[in-house]
Amino acid sequence: MATIQLKQVEKKFGDAYAVKPLDMTIADGEFIVLLGPSGCGKTTTLRMISGLETVTGGQILLNDKNVTWLHPSARDIAFVFQFYALYPHINVHDNIAFPLQAQGEKKELIDERIKQVVELLRIQHLLNKRPGGLSGGDKQRVALARALVRRPAAFLMDEPLGALDADLRETMRAEIRQLQLRLNATTVYVTHDQIEAMAMGDRIVVMNTAVVQQVGTPTEVYYNPANLFVAKFIGSPGMNLVQGQFADGVVQLPGENRYPLPDGWKNAMTRGENVVVGFRPESAHVNPEGKLHGEVYATDMHGSYNMLHVNMAGDNVVHLRADRATRYPIGANIRFDIDPPMARFFNPQNEMALRRQ
Ligand code: ATP
């Protein structure tokens, strides 16, 4: 398969950056997810890798070869879109055959490749049907087959599951990931769905406003977000973020809450410094002896757990995951703790994570 390298790759439309200079190396067989809100530059990045969009600066290397100015068809990369882009007037067999026919391949080779790919995707029974009569999932399988049949060096996928309903998305997520692992196919996958990104990526590239915010494994971006944007964007709900001020070994939080700093953090801050305390809902525990407190504002039952919305003071509402059996009346005062190793701290000015010292 392939390695892909982006060196200071950027895209401007007029004076506006769609993607600010970006460096990234994608390893052979790696599944990389570009994740971020609408308009952050994910699709433009993918289109630049494919050659469908020209760069305004930087270089793109495929297997160490500079492909920056090569036509898309000369890059040996296959693109799978959200809306299938299947030809409605020809059957599934001919749709899958199309890229090989366009390359002038012989009929025997085309038949052999189609046989392999439809077995892999278990869509043999669809070969004589037209796309119009297929379900969303089958249309997406056919689109994948058409990408696979070329045996490209790498796959680029732009929200390929975006048009499917929730159940099918989950099934297709697992299918694509399994296929990718079996083929050891270098893949760049765009989504704005952080659950999809966490489930599928070897690494996630989190983008916002044309800038890469963090590149890391799902575990890294979830537990060690580089900044406040990543902390809020990843997770459902995102990380709890509470403004405070550091003094004498504690962070003073709203509602006269005083959070004692865990080991290793005391030298990361100076007295009087403003700091944001971050913690995931599952890293906080209701505890009658807990050091923090607040008033139950709402509760959501999620089946296996309760999500408590707790107001620490003013509008500082945090989310805590609590056991499903206990009832937490609205308005009740509760005490809770944060697992010391799971607390995170951020500088509110530059919004970057502070590191233990
Ligand atoms: P979405 O999830 O909505 O597709 P995205 O993260 O993929 O968003 P891009 O489509 O890459 O974002 O767009 C990045 C920015 O570049 C946006 O501000 C968009 O309006 C702008 N942009 C994209 N294509 C063009 C174009 N052809 N001309 C001008 N501006 C463009």
PDB file of C-alpha atoms and ligand atoms in Angstrom, residues 13 17-19 36-45 53 158-159 190 192, ligand 1:
ATOM      1  CA  PHE A  13      -9.577  30.656  -1.554  1.00  0.00           C
ATOM      2  CA  TYR A  17      -7.426  30.011   4.344  1.00  0.00           C
ATOM      3  CA  ALA A  18      -9.476  26.832   3.960  1.00  0.00           C
ATOM      4  CA  VAL A  19      -6.461  24.905   5.323  1.00  0.00           C
ATOM      5  CA  GLY A  36     -13.876  18.671  12.922  1.00  0.00           C
ATOM      6  CA  PRO A  37     -16.959  20.868  12.634  1.00  0.00           C
ATOM      7  CA  SER A  38     -18.424  21.990   9.319  1.00  0.00           C
ATOM      8  CA  GLY A  39     -16.137  24.315   7.374  1.00  0.00           C
ATOM      9  CA  CYS A  40     -12.928  23.462   9.262  1.00  0.00           C
ATOM     10  CA  GLY A  41     -11.098  22.295   6.121  1.00  0.00           C
ATOM     11  CA  LYS A  42     -11.421  18.484   6.261  1.00  0.00           C
ATOM     12  CA  THR A  43     -12.822  17.977   2.760  1.00  0.00           C
ATOM     13  CA  THR A  44     -10.403  20.469   1.254  1.00  0.00           C
ATOM     14  CA  THR A  45      -7.498  18.545   2.825  1.00  0.00           C
ATOM     15  CA  GLU A  53      -8.199  20.463  -5.469  1.00  0.00           C
ATOM     16  CA  ASP A 158     -15.447  11.706   2.586  1.00  0.00           C
ATOM     17  CA  GLU A 159     -18.268  11.096   5.079  1.00  0.00           C
ATOM     18  CA  VAL A 190     -13.368  12.483   6.805  1.00  0.00           C
ATOM     19  CA  HIS A 192     -17.667  15.459  11.620  1.00  0.00           C
TER      20      HIS A 192
HETATM   21  P1  ATP B   1     -18.073  20.185   5.804  1.00  0.00           P
HETATM   22  O1  ATP B   1     -18.046  19.141   6.884  1.00  0.00           O
HETATM   23  O2  ATP B   1     -19.208  21.134   5.928  1.00  0.00           O
HETATM   24  O3  ATP B   1     -17.898  19.615   4.416  1.00  0.00           O
HETATM   25  P2  ATP B   1     -15.237  20.833   5.859  1.00  0.00           P
HETATM   26  O4  ATP B   1     -14.561  20.793   7.161  1.00  0.00           O
HETATM   27  O5  ATP B   1     -15.040  19.670   4.964  1.00  0.00           O
HETATM   28  O6  ATP B   1     -16.773  21.121   6.064  1.00  0.00           O
HETATM   29  P3  ATP B   1     -14.278  22.400   3.671  1.00  0.00           P
HETATM   30  O7  ATP B   1     -15.351  21.953   2.730  1.00  0.00           O
HETATM   31  O8  ATP B   1     -12.930  21.865   3.490  1.00  0.00           O
HETATM   32  O9  ATP B   1     -14.742  22.164   5.166  1.00  0.00           O
HETATM   33  O10 ATP B   1     -14.235  23.980   3.609  1.00  0.00           O
HETATM   34  C1  ATP B   1     -13.272  24.744   4.338  1.00  0.00           C
HETATM   35  C2  ATP B   1     -13.513  26.207   4.063  1.00  0.00           C
HETATM   36  O11 ATP B   1     -13.198  26.509   2.713  1.00  0.00           O
HETATM   37  C3  ATP B   1     -14.952  26.655   4.282  1.00  0.00           C
HETATM   38  O12 ATP B   1     -14.935  27.935   4.847  1.00  0.00           O
HETATM   39  C4  ATP B   1     -15.513  26.701   2.867  1.00  0.00           C
HETATM   40  O13 ATP B   1     -16.533  27.653   2.773  1.00  0.00           O
HETATM   41  C5  ATP B   1     -14.294  27.123   2.060  1.00  0.00           C
HETATM   42  N1  ATP B   1     -14.346  26.606   0.682  1.00  0.00           N
HETATM   43  C6  ATP B   1     -14.375  25.305   0.320  1.00  0.00           C
HETATM   44  N2  ATP B   1     -14.419  25.181  -1.022  1.00  0.00           N
HETATM   45  C7  ATP B   1     -14.411  26.455  -1.515  1.00  0.00           C
HETATM   46  C8  ATP B   1     -14.431  27.014  -2.856  1.00  0.00           C
HETATM   47  N3  ATP B   1     -14.442  26.240  -3.923  1.00  0.00           N
HETATM   48  N4  ATP B   1     -14.424  28.361  -2.958  1.00  0.00           N
HETATM   49  C9  ATP B   1     -14.387  29.164  -1.872  1.00  0.00           C
HETATM   50  N5  ATP B   1     -14.361  28.705  -0.596  1.00  0.00           N
HETATM   51  C10 ATP B   1     -14.374  27.374  -0.423  1.00  0.00           C
END
